Coordinates of C-alpha atoms in Angstrom, one line a residue:
M1 CA 0.0 -0.2 0.2
I2 CA 2.9 2.5 0.9
L3 CA 4.8 0.9 -1.8
D4 CA 1.8 2.1 -4.4
V5 CA 1.1 5.3 -2.9
I6 CA 5.7 6.3 -3.4
L7 CA 4.9 4.9 -6.5
K8 CA 2.2 7.0 -7.7
L9 CA 4.4 10.0 -6.0
L10 CA 7.3 10.0 -7.9
Y11 CA 5.0 9.5 -11.4
I12 CA 3.0 13.0 -10.4
I13 CA 7.2 14.1 -9.9
K14 CA 8.4 13.4 -12.6
S15 CA 5.7 14.2 -15.4
N16 CA 5.3 17.8 -13.7
I17 CA 9.2 18.2 -13.0
F18 CA 9.4 21.6 -15.1
S19 CA 6.4 22.6 -13.0
I20 CA 7.8 21.7 -10.0
I21 CA 10.9 23.1 -10.3
S22 CA 9.3 26.4 -12.2
L23 CA 7.3 26.6 -8.8
T24 CA 9.7 26.5 -6.6
I25 CA 11.6 29.1 -8.5
V26 CA 8.9 31.6 -8.5
S27 CA 8.0 30.4 -4.9
Y28 CA 11.6 31.3 -3.6
I29 CA 12.1 34.8 -5.0
T30 CA 8.2 35.8 -4.1
N31 CA 9.7 35.0 -0.7
Y32 CA 12.5 37.1 -1.4
Y33 CA 11.3 40.0 -2.4
I34 CA 8.8 39.6 0.5
Q35 CA 11.5 39.9 3.0
Y36 CA 13.3 42.5 0.9
F37 CA 10.5 44.7 1.0
T38 CA 9.5 44.3 4.0
R39 CA 12.6 44.7 5.6
P40 CA 13.4 46.9 9.1
S41 CA 14.9 50.3 8.0
K42 CA 15.1 50.2 4.2
I43 CA 18.0 51.8 3.2
P44 CA 18.2 52.9 0.2
G45 CA 20.0 51.1 -2.1
P46 CA 20.5 48.9 -5.6
L47 CA 17.0 46.6 -6.8
P48 CA 19.4 43.1 -6.2
L49 CA 18.5 40.3 -6.9
P50 CA 18.1 36.4 -5.5
L51 CA 20.7 34.5 -5.0
F52 CA 23.6 37.4 -6.5
G53 CA 22.8 40.5 -4.9
N54 CA 24.2 43.4 -6.5
L55 CA 27.4 41.5 -7.9
F56 CA 26.2 42.4 -11.5
S57 CA 25.8 45.6 -10.8
I58 CA 29.0 45.9 -9.4
G59 CA 31.5 43.7 -12.2
A60 CA 35.0 43.1 -11.3
D61 CA 36.1 46.8 -10.0
L62 CA 34.2 48.2 -6.8
V63 CA 35.6 51.2 -6.5
A64 CA 34.2 52.7 -9.4
A65 CA 30.4 50.4 -8.0
V66 CA 29.7 52.2 -5.1
D67 CA 30.9 55.5 -6.3
I68 CA 28.1 55.2 -9.2
F69 CA 25.8 53.9 -5.4
H70 CA 26.7 57.3 -3.9
R71 CA 25.9 59.4 -6.2
K72 CA 22.8 57.8 -6.4
Y73 CA 22.2 56.7 -3.6
G74 CA 23.3 59.2 -1.0
D75 CA 25.5 59.2 2.3
I76 CA 23.9 55.9 3.7
Y77 CA 23.1 53.2 1.3
E78 CA 23.3 49.1 1.2
F79 CA 24.6 46.5 -1.6
Y80 CA 24.0 42.7 -1.8
M81 CA 26.7 40.6 -2.1
G82 CA 24.7 37.1 -2.1
N83 CA 21.7 37.5 0.5
I84 CA 24.0 39.2 2.7
R85 CA 23.3 43.2 3.5
N86 CA 26.6 45.3 3.2
V87 CA 25.8 49.3 4.3
V88 CA 28.2 51.6 3.5
I89 CA 28.4 55.4 5.0
C90 CA 30.0 58.7 3.5
S91 CA 29.6 61.7 5.0
P92 CA 31.6 62.4 8.8
D93 CA 28.7 62.5 11.5
L94 CA 28.1 59.1 10.0
V95 CA 31.4 58.3 10.4
E96 CA 32.3 59.0 14.1
Q97 CA 29.8 57.2 15.2
V98 CA 31.4 54.2 13.9
W99 CA 34.9 55.4 14.8
G100 CA 34.6 57.9 17.0
P101 CA 34.5 56.0 19.9
S102 CA 38.5 55.3 21.4
S103 CA 37.9 53.2 24.0
I104 CA 35.6 49.2 23.6
K105 CA 34.2 50.2 26.6
N106 CA 32.7 52.7 24.6
T107 CA 31.6 52.1 20.9
K108 CA 29.4 49.3 19.4
F109 CA 30.9 48.5 16.0
I110 CA 34.3 46.5 18.3
M111 CA 34.4 44.0 15.0
R112 CA 35.8 44.3 12.4
N113 CA 33.2 42.6 10.1
A114 CA 30.3 40.9 10.8
Y115 CA 30.4 37.4 11.6
S116 CA 32.0 35.6 8.0
E117 CA 32.8 31.9 7.7
G118 CA 34.5 32.6 4.0
V119 CA 36.7 34.4 7.0
D120 CA 37.4 32.0 8.8
E121 CA 38.0 29.3 6.1
L122 CA 40.9 32.1 6.0
G123 CA 42.0 31.2 9.0
L124 CA 41.1 34.9 10.5
G125 CA 37.9 35.0 12.4
T126 CA 39.2 33.8 15.4
K127 CA 43.4 34.4 14.7
G128 CA 45.6 38.0 14.6
I129 CA 44.3 40.9 14.1
V130 CA 42.4 42.6 11.3
L131 CA 40.2 40.4 11.2
N132 CA 39.6 38.2 14.7
R133 CA 36.5 38.5 16.6
N134 CA 38.0 36.4 19.7
L135 CA 38.3 40.1 21.9
D136 CA 40.5 38.2 24.4
S137 CA 42.7 36.5 21.2
W138 CA 42.8 39.9 19.3
N139 CA 43.7 42.3 22.3
I140 CA 46.0 40.0 23.5
N141 CA 48.1 40.5 19.7
R142 CA 47.4 43.7 18.9
K143 CA 49.9 44.1 22.0
F144 CA 52.2 41.9 21.5
L145 CA 52.4 43.1 18.1
I146 CA 52.0 47.3 18.9
Q147 CA 54.7 47.0 21.5
S148 CA 56.9 44.9 19.1
I149 CA 57.1 46.9 16.5
S150 CA 57.0 50.5 18.8
A151 CA 59.4 50.5 20.3
P152 CA 62.4 53.0 20.1
Q153 CA 65.2 51.2 19.0
F154 CA 63.4 48.7 16.9
L155 CA 61.9 52.1 14.5
R156 CA 65.8 53.1 14.6
E157 CA 67.5 50.0 13.5
A158 CA 64.3 49.1 11.1
I159 CA 64.9 52.9 9.9
K160 CA 68.8 52.0 9.5
L161 CA 67.1 48.5 7.0
S162 CA 65.1 50.9 4.5
S163 CA 68.3 53.7 4.2
K164 CA 70.2 50.4 3.4
I165 CA 67.8 49.0 1.1
N166 CA 67.3 52.0 -0.5
D167 CA 70.2 52.8 -1.6
E168 CA 69.9 49.6 -2.9
I169 CA 68.0 50.3 -5.5
F170 CA 69.2 53.7 -5.9
E171 CA 72.2 52.1 -7.6
Y172 CA 69.9 49.9 -10.1
W173 CA 67.6 52.4 -10.5
K174 CA 71.2 54.7 -11.3
F175 CA 72.0 52.4 -13.9
M176 CA 68.3 52.2 -15.3
G177 CA 68.2 55.4 -15.7
K178 CA 71.8 56.6 -17.8
E179 CA 70.3 53.4 -20.1
G180 CA 66.9 55.3 -20.8
I181 CA 65.1 52.7 -19.2
Q182 CA 61.6 53.6 -17.9
V183 CA 61.1 53.1 -13.9
E184 CA 57.5 51.4 -13.7
V185 CA 57.7 52.4 -9.6
S186 CA 54.9 50.2 -8.7
E187 CA 56.6 46.9 -8.1
W188 CA 59.8 48.4 -6.7
M189 CA 58.0 49.2 -4.8
N190 CA 56.3 46.2 -4.4
A191 CA 59.8 44.3 -3.4
L192 CA 61.0 47.2 -1.5
G193 CA 57.6 46.3 1.2
T194 CA 59.0 43.0 0.7
D195 CA 62.7 43.1 0.8
I196 CA 62.0 45.7 4.2
V197 CA 58.6 43.6 6.0
V198 CA 60.3 40.7 5.5
T199 CA 64.0 41.3 6.3
T200 CA 62.7 42.9 9.7
A201 CA 60.1 41.1 10.8
T202 CA 62.2 37.5 10.7
G203 CA 66.3 39.1 10.7
K204 CA 67.2 37.5 7.3
R205 CA 66.9 39.1 3.8
M206 CA 64.9 38.6 1.7
S207 CA 65.9 40.0 -2.2
S208 CA 62.9 41.2 -4.2
T209 CA 64.8 44.0 -5.4
A210 CA 67.8 42.4 -6.5
D211 CA 65.3 38.9 -8.3
L212 CA 63.7 42.6 -9.8
F213 CA 66.9 43.5 -11.1
N214 CA 68.0 40.2 -12.4
S215 CA 64.3 40.3 -14.3
L216 CA 64.9 42.8 -16.8
N217 CA 68.2 42.1 -17.9
I218 CA 69.4 44.8 -19.1
K219 CA 72.8 44.3 -20.5
G220 CA 73.4 41.3 -19.1
E221 CA 74.2 43.1 -16.2
K222 CA 73.4 41.6 -12.6
S223 CA 72.4 42.6 -9.0
K224 CA 75.6 40.9 -6.3
I225 CA 73.2 41.3 -3.5
Y226 CA 72.1 37.9 -2.2
G227 CA 69.2 36.9 -0.1
I228 CA 68.9 33.8 2.6
W229 CA 65.1 33.3 1.7
K230 CA 65.3 32.8 -2.1
D231 CA 62.0 33.9 -3.8
G232 CA 61.1 37.1 -2.7
L233 CA 58.7 38.5 -5.8
K234 CA 56.6 34.5 -6.0
F235 CA 56.1 35.5 -1.9
T236 CA 55.4 38.9 -2.3
E237 CA 52.6 37.7 -5.1
S238 CA 51.3 34.8 -2.7
I239 CA 51.2 37.8 0.4
Y240 CA 48.9 39.8 -2.6
V241 CA 47.0 37.1 -3.4
Y242 CA 46.1 36.3 0.1
N243 CA 45.2 40.1 0.2
E244 CA 42.8 40.0 -2.6
S245 CA 41.4 36.6 -1.1
M246 CA 40.5 38.5 2.0
M247 CA 37.2 40.8 0.4
F248 CA 36.3 37.7 -1.8
M249 CA 35.5 36.3 1.2
M250 CA 34.0 38.3 3.3
L251 CA 31.5 39.5 0.4
F252 CA 30.2 36.1 -1.6
S253 CA 28.6 33.8 0.6
P254 CA 29.6 30.5 0.9
F255 CA 27.0 29.1 -1.5
L256 CA 27.8 31.6 -4.2
R257 CA 31.8 30.7 -3.8
R258 CA 31.8 27.2 -3.8
N259 CA 29.3 26.6 -6.7
F260 CA 29.0 29.1 -9.1
P261 CA 31.6 28.8 -12.7
G262 CA 34.2 31.2 -12.4
L263 CA 34.2 31.8 -8.6
K264 CA 34.6 28.1 -7.7
S265 CA 37.5 28.5 -8.9
I266 CA 38.9 31.4 -7.9
N267 CA 37.6 30.8 -4.0
K268 CA 39.9 27.4 -5.1
K269 CA 43.0 29.8 -5.7
Y270 CA 42.6 31.2 -2.4
L271 CA 42.5 28.6 -0.5
D272 CA 45.3 26.4 -1.9
N273 CA 47.2 30.3 -1.2
R274 CA 46.7 30.2 2.0
D275 CA 47.5 26.6 2.9
K276 CA 51.0 27.9 1.3
I277 CA 51.2 30.5 3.0
D278 CA 50.3 28.6 6.2
N279 CA 53.8 26.1 4.8
I280 CA 56.4 29.5 4.8
L281 CA 55.5 30.6 7.8
E282 CA 55.2 27.2 9.8
K283 CA 58.9 27.2 7.9
M284 CA 60.1 30.9 9.3
I285 CA 59.2 29.7 12.6
S286 CA 60.3 26.5 13.4
E287 CA 63.7 27.4 11.7
R288 CA 63.7 30.1 13.8
R289 CA 63.6 28.5 16.9
K290 CA 65.8 26.4 16.4
E291 CA 68.7 28.6 15.4
I292 CA 67.4 29.8 19.4
E293 CA 67.2 27.2 21.1
N294 CA 70.6 26.6 20.0
T295 CA 72.3 29.8 20.8
P296 CA 73.5 29.6 23.9
L297 CA 71.6 32.3 26.9
D298 CA 74.8 34.0 27.3
Q299 CA 75.4 35.6 23.3
P300 CA 72.7 38.4 22.0
L301 CA 70.3 37.3 20.5
E302 CA 68.6 39.6 17.2
Q303 CA 65.5 42.3 18.0
D304 CA 63.9 41.1 14.9
I305 CA 59.8 41.0 15.6
L306 CA 60.2 37.4 15.7
T307 CA 62.7 36.7 17.7
I308 CA 61.2 39.1 20.0
L309 CA 57.9 37.0 19.5
L310 CA 60.0 33.7 20.2
V311 CA 61.2 35.0 23.4
T312 CA 58.9 36.7 25.2
N313 CA 57.8 34.8 28.0
T314 CA 60.7 33.0 28.4
E315 CA 64.4 32.8 29.9
R316 CA 65.3 35.2 27.3
D317 CA 63.1 37.8 27.7
L318 CA 64.7 40.8 27.5
N319 CA 61.6 43.8 26.6
K320 CA 59.2 41.8 28.8
I321 CA 56.1 43.3 26.2
N322 CA 53.4 43.5 28.8
V323 CA 50.2 41.6 27.6
G324 CA 48.2 42.1 31.4
K325 CA 47.2 38.3 33.1
F326 CA 49.3 36.6 29.4
D327 CA 52.3 35.4 31.1
E328 CA 53.6 31.9 28.5
P329 CA 55.4 31.9 25.6
L330 CA 53.5 32.1 22.3
K331 CA 52.3 29.0 20.1
N332 CA 53.0 28.7 16.8
D333 CA 50.2 29.4 15.6
Q334 CA 50.4 32.3 17.8
L335 CA 53.3 33.2 16.2
S336 CA 51.8 32.5 13.0
S337 CA 49.0 33.9 13.5
I338 CA 50.8 37.5 14.3
L339 CA 53.8 37.4 11.6
R340 CA 50.7 37.4 8.8
E341 CA 49.1 40.8 10.3
V342 CA 52.9 42.1 9.4
F343 CA 53.3 40.9 6.1
T344 CA 49.6 41.4 5.3
G345 CA 49.8 44.6 6.7
G346 CA 53.0 45.7 6.4
L347 CA 53.9 44.8 2.4
D348 CA 50.7 45.8 0.5
T349 CA 49.4 49.3 1.9
T350 CA 52.8 50.6 1.8
S351 CA 53.9 49.8 -0.9
N352 CA 50.8 50.6 -3.0
T353 CA 50.9 54.2 -0.7
L354 CA 54.3 54.7 -2.0
S355 CA 53.1 53.6 -5.0
F356 CA 50.7 56.4 -5.4
V357 CA 52.7 59.6 -4.0
S358 CA 55.2 58.1 -6.7
Y359 CA 53.4 59.2 -9.3
Y360 CA 51.3 62.4 -7.6
I361 CA 55.3 63.7 -6.9
A362 CA 56.3 63.5 -10.7
Q363 CA 53.1 64.8 -12.5
N364 CA 53.5 68.1 -9.8
R365 CA 57.0 69.2 -9.8
D366 CA 56.7 72.8 -7.4
V367 CA 55.6 70.0 -4.7
Y368 CA 59.1 67.6 -5.5
L369 CA 61.2 70.7 -5.1
K370 CA 59.7 71.8 -1.8
M371 CA 60.4 68.2 -0.4
R372 CA 63.8 68.5 -1.2
E373 CA 64.1 72.2 0.6
E374 CA 62.7 70.6 3.7
V375 CA 65.6 68.2 3.4
L376 CA 67.9 71.0 3.1
K377 CA 65.7 72.6 5.9
V378 CA 66.3 69.1 8.2
Y379 CA 69.7 67.7 7.3
G380 CA 71.7 71.0 6.1
T381 CA 72.8 68.3 3.0
L382 CA 71.0 66.3 0.0
D383 CA 74.5 63.9 0.3
N384 CA 73.6 61.7 1.7
P385 CA 71.1 63.2 4.9
N386 CA 71.7 61.5 8.7
L387 CA 68.0 59.0 8.5
T388 CA 67.5 59.4 12.3
L389 CA 63.8 58.4 14.0
E390 CA 64.1 62.2 15.5
S391 CA 64.8 63.8 12.7
F392 CA 61.6 62.0 10.9
E393 CA 59.6 64.7 13.0
K394 CA 60.3 67.2 11.5
L395 CA 59.2 66.5 8.1
K396 CA 56.3 68.1 8.7
Y397 CA 55.3 68.9 4.8
F398 CA 57.1 65.5 4.4
E399 CA 54.1 63.9 6.1
A400 CA 51.1 66.3 4.5
V401 CA 52.4 65.3 0.9
I402 CA 52.0 61.3 2.2
N403 CA 48.5 62.2 4.1
E404 CA 47.3 64.5 1.1
S405 CA 48.3 61.2 -1.4
I406 CA 46.1 59.1 0.6
R407 CA 43.3 62.0 0.7
K408 CA 43.6 61.7 -3.4
F409 CA 43.5 58.0 -3.5
P410 CA 43.6 56.1 0.1
T411 CA 45.1 52.9 -0.4
L412 CA 42.6 50.6 1.4
S413 CA 38.5 52.9 -0.1
F414 CA 36.9 51.0 3.1
M415 CA 37.2 50.2 6.3
P416 CA 34.9 47.7 7.8
R417 CA 33.7 47.7 10.9
A418 CA 30.5 45.5 12.9
A419 CA 28.6 46.0 15.9
I420 CA 27.9 44.1 18.8
E421 CA 24.0 45.1 19.5
D422 CA 21.9 46.5 17.1
V423 CA 22.5 50.1 16.9
K424 CA 20.5 52.8 15.4
L425 CA 22.9 55.2 12.9
G426 CA 22.1 58.4 11.7
E427 CA 18.3 58.1 11.0
Y428 CA 18.3 54.0 10.4
V429 CA 18.8 50.8 12.5
I430 CA 21.5 48.4 11.7
K431 CA 21.4 44.9 13.0
A432 CA 23.3 43.5 14.3
D433 CA 26.3 41.3 12.7
T434 CA 26.2 43.5 10.1
T435 CA 29.0 44.8 8.0
V436 CA 29.1 48.4 8.0
Y437 CA 32.4 50.2 4.9
T438 CA 33.7 53.3 5.5
D439 CA 34.0 54.9 1.9
L440 CA 37.0 56.7 2.6
K441 CA 38.3 57.7 -1.0
I442 CA 34.4 59.4 -1.6
L443 CA 35.0 60.8 1.8
S444 CA 37.7 62.8 1.6
N445 CA 37.1 63.5 -2.4
N446 CA 33.7 65.7 -1.8
P447 CA 34.1 69.7 -1.8
K448 CA 31.9 70.1 0.7
Y449 CA 34.7 68.5 2.8
F450 CA 38.5 69.5 0.8
K451 CA 38.4 72.5 -1.1
D452 CA 39.6 72.0 -4.9
P453 CA 39.2 68.1 -4.1
E454 CA 40.7 66.9 -7.7
K455 CA 44.2 69.5 -7.1
F456 CA 47.2 67.7 -5.2
N457 CA 47.6 70.5 -2.5
P458 CA 49.8 69.3 0.1
D459 CA 48.9 72.6 1.9
R460 CA 46.3 72.1 3.2
F461 CA 47.8 69.8 5.5
M462 CA 49.8 72.5 6.9
T463 CA 48.2 75.9 6.3
D464 CA 44.6 74.9 6.3
K465 CA 45.0 71.9 8.6
E466 CA 42.2 72.4 11.4
S467 CA 39.7 73.8 8.0
I468 CA 39.6 69.5 7.1
V469 CA 36.4 68.7 8.7
K470 CA 36.8 66.2 11.9
Y471 CA 36.3 62.3 10.5
S472 CA 36.0 63.2 6.8
F473 CA 39.9 61.7 7.2
I474 CA 41.0 58.5 8.9
P475 CA 43.8 56.6 6.9
F476 CA 44.6 54.8 9.7
G477 CA 41.0 54.2 11.0
N478 CA 40.5 55.7 14.7
G479 CA 40.4 53.7 18.1
A480 CA 41.1 50.4 19.4
R481 CA 40.5 49.3 15.8
M482 CA 43.3 51.7 14.5
C483 CA 46.2 50.6 12.8
P484 CA 48.9 49.3 15.0
G485 CA 51.7 49.4 12.1
R486 CA 50.9 53.0 11.7
V487 CA 54.7 54.7 12.5
W488 CA 56.3 52.0 10.9
A489 CA 54.7 52.6 8.1
M490 CA 55.6 56.1 8.1
A491 CA 59.1 55.7 9.1
Q492 CA 59.6 53.1 6.0
M493 CA 58.2 55.9 3.5
K494 CA 59.4 58.5 5.0
T495 CA 63.8 57.3 4.6
Y496 CA 61.9 56.1 0.9
L497 CA 61.0 59.5 0.1
V498 CA 63.8 61.4 1.3
K499 CA 65.9 60.0 -0.4
L500 CA 63.9 60.2 -3.7
V501 CA 64.6 63.6 -4.0
S502 CA 68.2 63.4 -2.4
T503 CA 68.9 61.5 -5.0
F504 CA 67.0 61.6 -8.4
D505 CA 64.9 64.0 -11.0
I506 CA 62.1 62.0 -11.5
E507 CA 59.9 62.6 -14.2
L508 CA 56.0 61.0 -15.8
V509 CA 56.4 59.3 -18.5
N510 CA 52.9 60.2 -19.3
K511 CA 51.9 63.0 -17.8
N512 CA 48.2 63.7 -18.3
T513 CA 47.1 60.4 -18.0
D514 CA 44.7 59.5 -14.5
V515 CA 46.7 57.4 -12.1
E516 CA 46.1 53.6 -13.4
Y517 CA 44.6 51.2 -10.2
K518 CA 43.2 48.0 -9.9
Y519 CA 41.3 47.1 -7.2
A520 CA 41.9 43.7 -5.2
T521 CA 40.5 44.2 -1.5
A522 CA 43.9 47.6 -1.5
N523 CA 44.1 49.8 -4.6
R524 CA 47.1 49.3 -6.3
P525 CA 48.4 51.2 -8.8
I526 CA 50.0 49.6 -12.1
N527 CA 51.8 51.2 -15.0
V528 CA 53.6 54.4 -13.1
N529 CA 56.0 54.7 -15.4
I530 CA 58.9 57.6 -14.7
Y531 CA 61.6 58.6 -16.4
I532 CA 64.3 58.9 -14.0
K533 CA 67.7 61.1 -13.4
T534 CA 70.6 61.4 -10.5
R535 CA 70.2 64.9 -9.9
E536 CA 73.2 66.4 -10.3
E537 CA 73.0 65.6 -13.6
N538 CA 70.5 69.1 -13.8

């Protein structure tokens, strides 16, 4: 009897399969839009499609898409990636609500992003700093990193190393200039960032800049510099791919990533790259740990980031990093997560910012010459100025140039935060665990907050600094989630720029074109080609 009923049902389903599928699809779509149009807090934004959200409206360039959205929907709007709702804000009053409170206790937006299965797949949801949602783990890791890279002795050694690697690069550039070969700045900044960050982090030299010069194969000339860590350019690319994967994993639902043609292969590429980086980090940590164990106690150790972290809370701990009640040596997974933050945060953003700065100062000769004047004022010479941490405090115009470049084209256009409870934002109620993005590029290029925003004018951060609307410019974030590496990053950038303006005159190959970029979580300048010649040739 039961078997007969089952067989009849199967026959009905088989006979009406297309009708059933059609009815299911129609029911799903109807339910989707009923929920959409009856949602609380109807924030304006483009109409999403079931399953895909606004994926097709956004395409490959999120920066360009949200520019259109802002013009159409205003200073607060929403968009969907799959079924994931994202809110974007573009006005200082809204930014203050999200970023203003400076402590964990005072802010409802302490989380960097809403819960994301994709972020967990990358190993970032409960580890590291940037996307870590475990506040206890985040707080410990953040304190370890800040105290490791903000100490004056660390910064002084970092400046010496950065200065040395910049000198090596400029020797390559002098050779290229004599041969009449253009310099593509962005690829050099990527290599420079890799060498500085990896060498500072591990104490072992990486030679990406030498690898890059050798790859150009100019008259058979080869660099005589060799690093302990090999394949620097490949490592750089892996870090960039990892940074790309963060936004991809945050925005796309697991269903789309794992099943939609095109996205499925990208998802696999990012997860394979995650495993590759994890293996590299594990090797770095294991080798350095073994070296420390084989070093006599009375023999001093290098003060690179990895060594400082490895000896923390051991008998070799000289720095006595204070992170409250935590008094145990760091385990490998903690070390790996912190080291990964150093690489992902230190390589991409600083290198890209320097490429943007190089573009703008090559385009604005008057700015370039004012920077040179400040070098003379602070150091008294253009010939091998003595760079120190203390002297960098006096380079106010350099800092203004860096800030103006970030204002014009921030490396990170979108800074996410997520509330831990329902909160009113403007006239709308934002549900807990909704990601709210601050659009820094729209904000800092709005004529309501910056006069003549299209003009590259560092003086606005000098003489007109007081007129800048509060929370219209937050390049490193604000409050408890402020970038922990900002002091180190600024030291790297000033080192490169002082040496650049002291050594060379530069000129854009294509003077009248806007800077080209590729969006991949960060905005990456491409094809920043310059002519270069040493200052003495003028």
